[in-house]
Amino acid sequence: MCFNSILLHRLVINEFLYDLLSAFSMKILLTRSLHDFAVKELKKRYQVEIYTGKVPISKDLLISKIKDKDGLICYPYDKIDSDVINAGAKLKAISTFSVGYNHIDVNTALERGIIVSYTPEVLTRATADLAMTLMLSLFRRVSEGDALIRKKAWRTIFGPYEFLGTDLYGKTLGIFGMGRIGKAVAKRALGFEMKLLYHNRKRLSSQEEKSLNARYVSLDELFRRSDVISIHAPYTSQTHEIVNLKLLKSMKKASFLINTARGKIINEKDLVAALKKKIIAGAALDVFQNEPISASNPLIGLKNVLMTPHIGSATIETRKKMAEITVKNLVLSLARKKPIYQVKVESGHLDQF
Ligand code: DGY
């Protein structure tokens, strides 16, 4: 081996050891534990602190814990605002275990040179499946039937007007937010022979519209003409409470609303009023204005609403993939390399999901 190549070899080894040592001196915070394999990976590289208290962590505690951390792994219910980000004087990377990143003040992070990363794509199918599950459950009154039997109140069978639901076949599904998840819902709905309308910030190409058999309409028309609306838009300043009483009143009396995106896209008070007054037939919600919802939330008392506890991505396979990406995103970011999925803009795109 010549002198130059020995020198180069040493340099590479030194750089590797330097990276390893500097990584190990890095501190990271998880606002909640991840899968064991993911925590193990992180512990090989960094000094890891995992918050194990009540979820979500309080702002004061988060601010005190972030002070000496280089990296943060967070979840959609954490509020990573400018106070938190600025308290992290050494913070270099934020990796969220979610496709949504509206809980992070991305502008402040970017100004500080902090890399923000997220986990799209891997949860598309699981979330689309949940939207279809909720749709089928609403249309066929599945949870009502289950409750009836558990109450030991099942008395009659096969009456001509008993426990009737609605066909999905031939009904019009309105998809608000035609990104990855919206398109996956469209594909599934086609299998049920539904008609498709959609609204998105950006219209799809005519080729995509043709392959999904979906027609682009304005938001007003979407709400007016659909038998069921499914929301798949991200939460941004433009979508904040965009679904309000005016829009709900324009819906058909027999129509349904499904939300697996973000709770704050709907004005929850208006939705409660619309459900109470039977302005629409029902709603299925996986997301809420505040999560977990409080025991006094009026939605709990309503019969025509079906609720799940924010489980859009909650399948064994999907959550495992999300954990893998969350770790890879953080490791790459802390090594000053490009993460697999990097957040680049504050307001997001309507097709972020
Ligand atoms: C996300 O990842 O943002 C979803 O809300 C999870 O269901």
CSV table of C-alpha atoms and ligand atoms in Angstrom, one decimal:
chain,number,residue,atom,x,y,z
A,1,MET,CA,0.0,0.0,0.0
A,2,CYS,CA,1.5,3.4,-1.0
A,3,PHE,CA,1.9,6.2,1.5
A,4,ASN,CA,-1.0,8.2,0.0
A,5,SER,CA,-3.5,5.4,0.2
A,6,ILE,CA,-2.5,4.6,3.9
A,7,LEU,CA,-3.1,8.3,4.7
A,8,LEU,CA,-6.5,8.2,2.9
A,9,HIS,CA,-7.4,5.0,4.8
A,10,ARG,CA,-6.6,6.6,8.1
A,11,LEU,CA,-8.5,9.7,7.3
A,12,VAL,CA,-11.6,7.7,6.4
A,13,ILE,CA,-11.3,5.6,9.6
A,14,ASN,CA,-10.7,8.8,11.7
A,15,GLU,CA,-13.7,10.5,10.1
A,16,PHE,CA,-15.8,7.4,10.8
A,17,LEU,CA,-14.7,7.3,14.5
A,18,TYR,CA,-15.2,11.0,14.8
A,19,ASP,CA,-18.8,10.7,13.4
A,20,LEU,CA,-19.5,7.8,15.7
A,21,LEU,CA,-18.2,9.6,18.8
A,22,SER,CA,-19.9,12.8,18.0
A,23,ALA,CA,-23.1,11.0,17.4
A,24,PHE,CA,-22.9,9.2,20.7
A,25,SER,CA,-22.4,12.5,22.5
A,26,MET,CA,-25.7,13.6,20.9
A,27,LYS,CA,-28.8,13.7,23.1
A,28,ILE,CA,-32.3,13.0,21.8
A,29,LEU,CA,-35.8,13.1,23.2
A,30,LEU,CA,-38.8,11.0,22.4
A,31,THR,CA,-42.0,12.4,23.7
A,32,ARG,CA,-43.3,8.9,23.8
A,33,SER,CA,-41.7,5.5,23.4
A,34,LEU,CA,-41.4,3.9,19.9
A,35,HIS,CA,-41.2,0.1,19.0
A,36,ASP,CA,-38.4,-1.7,20.9
A,37,PHE,CA,-36.4,-2.3,17.7
A,38,ALA,CA,-36.5,1.4,17.0
A,39,VAL,CA,-35.5,2.5,20.5
A,40,LYS,CA,-32.6,-0.1,20.3
A,41,GLU,CA,-31.4,1.5,17.1
A,42,LEU,CA,-31.5,4.9,18.6
A,43,LYS,CA,-29.7,3.8,21.8
A,44,LYS,CA,-26.8,2.4,19.7
A,45,ARG,CA,-26.1,5.9,18.5
A,46,TYR,CA,-27.4,8.5,21.0
A,47,GLN,CA,-28.1,9.3,24.6
A,48,VAL,CA,-31.8,8.7,24.5
A,49,GLU,CA,-34.4,10.2,26.9
A,50,ILE,CA,-38.0,8.8,26.6
A,51,TYR,CA,-40.9,10.7,28.2
A,52,THR,CA,-43.1,8.1,29.8
A,53,GLY,CA,-45.6,10.3,31.5
A,54,LYS,CA,-49.1,11.4,30.6
A,55,VAL,CA,-49.6,12.0,26.9
A,56,PRO,CA,-49.1,14.6,25.6
A,57,ILE,CA,-46.2,16.0,27.5
A,58,SER,CA,-46.9,19.4,29.0
A,59,LYS,CA,-45.4,22.4,27.3
A,60,ASP,CA,-43.3,23.4,30.3
A,61,LEU,CA,-41.8,20.0,30.7
A,62,LEU,CA,-41.1,19.7,27.0
A,63,ILE,CA,-39.4,23.1,27.1
A,64,SER,CA,-37.2,22.0,30.0
A,65,LYS,CA,-36.3,18.7,28.4
A,66,ILE,CA,-35.5,20.0,25.0
A,67,LYS,CA,-32.9,22.5,26.2
A,68,ASP,CA,-29.9,20.1,25.9
A,69,LYS,CA,-31.2,17.9,23.1
A,70,ASP,CA,-29.9,17.6,19.5
A,71,GLY,CA,-32.8,15.7,18.2
A,72,LEU,CA,-36.5,15.3,18.8
A,73,ILE,CA,-39.0,12.5,17.9
A,74,CYS,CA,-42.6,13.7,18.3
A,75,TYR,CA,-46.2,12.7,17.5
A,76,PRO,CA,-49.2,14.5,16.0
A,77,TYR,CA,-50.6,15.5,19.4
A,78,ASP,CA,-47.4,17.2,20.6
A,79,LYS,CA,-47.4,21.0,20.1
A,80,ILE,CA,-43.9,21.8,18.8
A,81,ASP,CA,-44.4,25.6,18.6
A,82,SER,CA,-41.8,28.4,18.4
A,83,ASP,CA,-41.3,28.5,22.2
A,84,VAL,CA,-40.4,24.8,22.2
A,85,ILE,CA,-38.2,25.0,19.2
A,86,ASN,CA,-36.4,28.1,20.4
A,87,ALA,CA,-35.8,26.5,23.9
A,88,GLY,CA,-33.9,23.8,22.1
A,89,ALA,CA,-30.7,25.8,21.6
A,90,LYS,CA,-28.8,22.7,20.3
A,91,LEU,CA,-31.7,21.3,18.3
A,92,LYS,CA,-30.8,20.1,14.8
A,93,ALA,CA,-33.5,17.6,13.8
A,94,ILE,CA,-37.2,17.0,14.4
A,95,SER,CA,-38.6,13.7,13.2
A,96,THR,CA,-42.4,13.2,13.5
A,97,PHE,CA,-44.1,9.9,13.7
A,98,SER,CA,-46.9,11.0,11.3
A,99,VAL,CA,-47.7,12.2,7.9
A,100,GLY,CA,-49.3,15.4,9.3
A,101,TYR,CA,-46.9,18.1,10.5
A,102,ASN,CA,-49.3,20.8,11.3
A,103,HIS,CA,-48.3,20.4,15.0
A,104,ILE,CA,-44.8,21.7,14.2
A,105,ASP,CA,-43.9,25.3,13.6
A,106,VAL,CA,-42.0,24.4,10.5
A,107,ASN,CA,-41.1,28.1,9.6
A,108,THR,CA,-39.3,28.6,13.0
A,109,ALA,CA,-37.5,25.3,12.6
A,110,LEU,CA,-36.4,26.1,9.1
A,111,GLU,CA,-35.2,29.5,10.1
A,112,ARG,CA,-33.1,27.9,12.8
A,113,GLY,CA,-31.7,25.4,10.3
A,114,ILE,CA,-33.4,22.5,12.0
A,115,ILE,CA,-34.3,19.6,9.6
A,116,VAL,CA,-38.0,18.5,9.9
A,117,SER,CA,-39.0,15.1,8.6
A,118,TYR,CA,-42.2,13.0,8.5
A,119,THR,CA,-43.6,9.7,7.4
A,120,PRO,CA,-45.9,9.9,4.3
A,121,GLU,CA,-46.6,7.1,1.9
A,122,VAL,CA,-46.3,4.1,4.3
A,123,LEU,CA,-49.6,5.0,6.0
A,124,THR,CA,-51.6,5.7,2.8
A,125,ARG,CA,-53.3,2.3,2.5
A,126,ALA,CA,-54.1,1.9,6.2
A,127,THR,CA,-55.7,5.4,6.4
A,128,ALA,CA,-57.7,4.8,3.2
A,129,ASP,CA,-58.8,1.4,4.6
A,130,LEU,CA,-60.1,3.2,7.8
A,131,ALA,CA,-62.0,5.7,5.8
A,132,MET,CA,-63.7,2.9,3.9
A,133,THR,CA,-64.3,1.0,7.2
A,134,LEU,CA,-66.0,4.1,8.6
A,135,MET,CA,-68.0,4.6,5.4
A,136,LEU,CA,-69.3,1.0,5.4
A,137,SER,CA,-70.0,1.0,9.1
A,138,LEU,CA,-72.0,4.2,8.8
A,139,PHE,CA,-73.9,3.0,5.7
A,140,ARG,CA,-74.7,-0.4,7.2
A,141,ARG,CA,-75.1,0.8,10.9
A,142,VAL,CA,-72.6,-1.7,12.1
A,143,SER,CA,-71.8,-0.2,15.5
A,144,GLU,CA,-75.5,0.3,16.2
A,145,GLY,CA,-76.2,-3.3,15.5
A,146,ASP,CA,-73.3,-4.4,17.7
A,147,ALA,CA,-74.6,-2.1,20.5
A,148,LEU,CA,-78.1,-3.5,20.2
A,149,ILE,CA,-76.9,-7.1,20.6
A,150,ARG,CA,-74.7,-6.2,23.6
A,151,LYS,CA,-77.6,-4.4,25.3
A,152,LYS,CA,-79.4,-7.7,24.9
A,153,ALA,CA,-82.1,-5.8,23.0
A,154,TRP,CA,-82.3,-7.8,19.7
A,155,ARG,CA,-85.9,-8.9,19.5
A,156,THR,CA,-87.0,-9.1,15.9
A,157,ILE,CA,-85.5,-10.2,12.7
A,158,PHE,CA,-85.8,-9.4,8.9
A,159,GLY,CA,-88.6,-6.9,9.2
A,160,PRO,CA,-89.1,-5.0,6.0
A,161,TYR,CA,-88.1,-1.7,7.6
A,162,GLU,CA,-85.8,-3.0,10.3
A,163,PHE,CA,-82.2,-2.0,10.7
A,164,LEU,CA,-82.0,-0.8,7.2
A,165,GLY,CA,-78.8,0.8,6.0
A,166,THR,CA,-77.9,2.3,2.7
A,167,ASP,CA,-76.1,0.8,-0.4
A,168,LEU,CA,-72.7,2.2,-1.3
A,169,TYR,CA,-73.4,1.1,-4.9
A,170,GLY,CA,-74.2,4.0,-7.1
A,171,LYS,CA,-73.8,6.6,-4.4
A,172,THR,CA,-71.6,9.7,-4.9
A,173,LEU,CA,-68.5,9.9,-2.8
A,174,GLY,CA,-67.0,13.4,-2.5
A,175,ILE,CA,-63.3,13.4,-1.7
A,176,PHE,CA,-61.9,16.6,-0.2
A,177,GLY,CA,-58.1,16.5,-0.6
A,178,MET,CA,-57.0,14.3,-3.5
A,179,GLY,CA,-53.4,13.5,-2.4
A,180,ARG,CA,-52.0,10.0,-1.8
A,181,ILE,CA,-54.7,9.0,0.7
A,182,GLY,CA,-57.6,10.6,-1.2
A,183,LYS,CA,-56.5,8.7,-4.3
A,184,ALA,CA,-56.3,5.4,-2.4
A,185,VAL,CA,-59.8,6.0,-1.1
A,186,ALA,CA,-61.0,6.7,-4.7
A,187,LYS,CA,-59.5,3.4,-5.9
A,188,ARG,CA,-61.2,1.5,-3.1
A,189,ALA,CA,-64.6,3.3,-3.7
A,190,LEU,CA,-64.4,2.3,-7.4
A,191,GLY,CA,-64.4,-1.3,-6.2
A,192,PHE,CA,-67.8,-0.6,-4.5
A,193,GLU,CA,-69.0,1.0,-7.8
A,194,MET,CA,-69.5,4.5,-6.3
A,195,LYS,CA,-69.5,7.7,-8.4
A,196,LEU,CA,-66.6,10.0,-7.6
A,197,LEU,CA,-66.3,13.8,-7.2
A,198,TYR,CA,-63.2,15.5,-5.8
A,199,HIS,CA,-61.9,18.8,-4.7
A,200,ASN,CA,-58.2,19.6,-4.3
A,201,ARG,CA,-56.1,22.7,-4.4
A,202,LYS,CA,-54.5,21.4,-7.6
A,203,ARG,CA,-56.6,19.6,-10.2
A,204,LEU,CA,-55.3,16.2,-11.2
A,205,SER,CA,-54.1,15.5,-14.7
A,206,SER,CA,-56.8,14.4,-17.1
A,207,GLN,CA,-55.1,11.1,-17.3
A,208,GLU,CA,-55.3,10.6,-13.5
A,209,GLU,CA,-58.9,11.8,-13.5
A,210,LYS,CA,-59.8,9.3,-16.1
A,211,SER,CA,-58.0,6.4,-14.4
A,212,LEU,CA,-59.9,7.2,-11.1
A,213,ASN,CA,-63.1,8.1,-12.9
A,214,ALA,CA,-63.2,11.2,-10.7
A,215,ARG,CA,-64.7,14.5,-11.6
A,216,TYR,CA,-63.2,17.8,-10.3
A,217,VAL,CA,-65.7,20.2,-8.7
A,218,SER,CA,-65.6,23.3,-6.4
A,219,LEU,CA,-65.8,22.7,-2.7
A,220,ASP,CA,-69.4,24.0,-2.6
A,221,GLU,CA,-70.4,21.6,-5.4
A,222,LEU,CA,-68.6,18.8,-3.7
A,223,PHE,CA,-70.7,19.3,-0.5
A,224,ARG,CA,-73.9,19.9,-2.4
A,225,ARG,CA,-73.8,16.9,-4.6
A,226,SER,CA,-72.2,14.1,-2.6
A,227,ASP,CA,-73.9,11.4,-0.6
A,228,VAL,CA,-70.8,11.0,1.5
A,229,ILE,CA,-67.9,13.3,1.9
A,230,SER,CA,-64.5,12.0,3.0
A,231,ILE,CA,-61.8,14.5,4.1
A,232,HIS,CA,-58.2,13.8,3.2
A,233,ALA,CA,-56.8,17.4,3.2
A,234,PRO,CA,-54.0,18.5,5.5
A,235,TYR,CA,-54.7,21.0,8.3
A,236,THR,CA,-53.4,24.4,7.2
A,237,SER,CA,-54.5,28.0,7.7
A,238,GLN,CA,-56.6,27.6,4.5
A,239,THR,CA,-58.4,24.5,5.7
A,240,HIS,CA,-58.9,25.7,9.3
A,241,GLU,CA,-62.6,25.0,10.1
A,242,ILE,CA,-63.4,25.2,6.4
A,243,VAL,CA,-66.2,22.7,7.0
A,244,ASN,CA,-68.7,25.0,8.8
A,245,LEU,CA,-72.4,25.2,9.2
A,246,LYS,CA,-72.9,26.9,5.9
A,247,LEU,CA,-71.2,24.0,4.1
A,248,LEU,CA,-73.0,21.4,6.2
A,249,LYS,CA,-76.4,23.0,5.5
A,250,SER,CA,-75.7,22.7,1.8
A,251,MET,CA,-75.3,18.9,2.1
A,252,LYS,CA,-78.1,16.4,1.3
A,253,LYS,CA,-80.2,15.5,4.3
A,254,ALA,CA,-79.4,11.8,3.9
A,255,SER,CA,-75.6,12.4,3.5
A,256,PHE,CA,-72.7,11.5,5.7
A,257,LEU,CA,-69.4,13.1,6.6
A,258,ILE,CA,-66.2,11.2,7.3
A,259,ASN,CA,-63.0,12.7,8.7
A,260,THR,CA,-59.7,10.8,9.0
A,261,ALA,CA,-57.5,13.8,8.4
A,262,ARG,CA,-57.4,16.5,11.1
A,263,GLY,CA,-60.1,17.5,13.5
A,264,LYS,CA,-59.6,21.3,13.1
A,265,ILE,CA,-60.7,21.1,9.4
A,266,ILE,CA,-64.2,20.9,10.8
A,267,ASN,CA,-65.9,23.4,13.0
A,268,GLU,CA,-66.9,20.9,15.7
A,269,LYS,CA,-69.6,23.0,17.2
A,270,ASP,CA,-71.2,23.4,13.8
A,271,LEU,CA,-71.0,19.7,13.2
A,272,VAL,CA,-72.7,18.9,16.6
A,273,ALA,CA,-75.5,21.4,15.6
A,274,ALA,CA,-75.9,19.8,12.2
A,275,LEU,CA,-76.0,16.3,13.7
A,276,LYS,CA,-78.5,17.3,16.4
A,277,LYS,CA,-80.8,19.0,14.0
A,278,LYS,CA,-80.4,16.1,11.5
A,279,ILE,CA,-79.2,18.6,8.8
A,280,ILE,CA,-77.0,15.6,7.7
A,281,ALA,CA,-77.7,11.9,8.5
A,282,GLY,CA,-74.4,11.2,10.3
A,283,ALA,CA,-70.7,11.5,10.6
A,284,ALA,CA,-67.7,9.2,11.3
A,285,LEU,CA,-64.8,10.8,13.0
A,286,ASP,CA,-61.3,9.5,13.6
A,287,VAL,CA,-59.9,13.0,14.5
A,288,PHE,CA,-61.2,15.8,16.7
A,289,GLN,CA,-60.5,19.4,17.6
A,290,ASN,CA,-58.8,18.3,20.8
A,291,GLU,CA,-57.5,14.8,21.3
A,292,PRO,CA,-58.1,12.7,23.4
A,293,ILE,CA,-61.6,14.3,23.5
A,294,SER,CA,-63.0,15.3,26.9
A,295,ALA,CA,-65.7,13.3,28.6
A,296,SER,CA,-68.0,16.3,28.2
A,297,ASN,CA,-67.6,16.5,24.5
A,298,PRO,CA,-71.2,16.7,23.1
A,299,LEU,CA,-70.3,14.3,20.2
A,300,ILE,CA,-70.3,11.5,22.8
A,301,GLY,CA,-74.0,11.9,23.4
A,302,LEU,CA,-75.0,11.8,19.7
A,303,LYS,CA,-76.3,8.6,18.2
A,304,ASN,CA,-75.6,9.5,14.6
A,305,VAL,CA,-71.9,9.8,15.0
A,306,LEU,CA,-69.4,7.0,14.9
A,307,MET,CA,-66.0,7.7,16.5
A,308,THR,CA,-62.6,6.0,16.6
A,309,PRO,CA,-59.6,7.3,18.6
A,310,HIS,CA,-57.3,8.6,15.8
A,311,ILE,CA,-56.3,5.2,14.4
A,312,GLY,CA,-55.8,6.0,10.7
A,313,SER,CA,-52.3,4.6,10.6
A,314,ALA,CA,-52.8,2.1,13.5
A,315,THR,CA,-52.0,-1.3,11.9
A,316,ILE,CA,-49.1,-3.5,13.0
A,317,GLU,CA,-47.4,-3.3,9.6
A,318,THR,CA,-47.9,0.4,9.1
A,319,ARG,CA,-46.8,1.6,12.5
A,320,LYS,CA,-43.7,-0.6,12.2
A,321,LYS,CA,-42.8,1.0,8.9
A,322,MET,CA,-43.5,4.4,10.3
A,323,ALA,CA,-41.1,3.7,13.2
A,324,GLU,CA,-38.4,2.6,10.8
A,325,ILE,CA,-38.7,5.8,8.8
A,326,THR,CA,-38.9,8.0,11.9
A,327,VAL,CA,-35.6,6.6,13.1
A,328,LYS,CA,-33.9,6.7,9.7
A,329,ASN,CA,-35.2,10.3,9.2
A,330,LEU,CA,-33.6,11.4,12.5
A,331,VAL,CA,-30.3,9.5,12.0
A,332,LEU,CA,-29.8,11.0,8.6
A,333,SER,CA,-30.8,14.5,9.7
A,334,LEU,CA,-28.4,14.4,12.7
A,335,ALA,CA,-25.7,13.3,10.3
A,336,ARG,CA,-26.5,16.3,8.2
A,337,LYS,CA,-27.7,14.2,5.4
A,338,LYS,CA,-31.1,14.4,3.6
A,339,PRO,CA,-33.8,12.4,5.5
A,340,ILE,CA,-36.0,10.1,3.5
A,341,TYR,CA,-39.0,12.5,3.8
A,342,GLN,CA,-38.1,16.1,4.5
A,343,VAL,CA,-40.7,18.8,5.2
A,344,LYS,CA,-39.8,21.9,3.2
A,345,VAL,CA,-42.7,24.3,3.5
A,346,GLU,CA,-44.7,25.7,6.3
A,347,SER,CA,-48.3,25.5,5.0
A,348,GLY,CA,-48.0,22.1,3.3
A,349,HIS,CA,-49.8,21.1,0.2
A,350,LEU,CA,-53.4,20.0,-0.1
A,351,ASP,CA,-51.9,16.7,-1.5
A,352,GLN,CA,-49.5,16.3,1.5
A,353,PHE,CA,-51.6,13.4,2.7
B,1,DGY,C1,-50.7,11.1,10.7
B,1,DGY,O1,-49.8,10.3,10.6
B,1,DGY,O2,-50.6,12.3,10.6
B,1,DGY,C2,-52.1,10.5,10.9
B,1,DGY,O3,-52.9,11.4,11.5
B,1,DGY,C3,-52.0,9.2,11.7
B,1,DGY,O4,-53.3,8.6,11.7
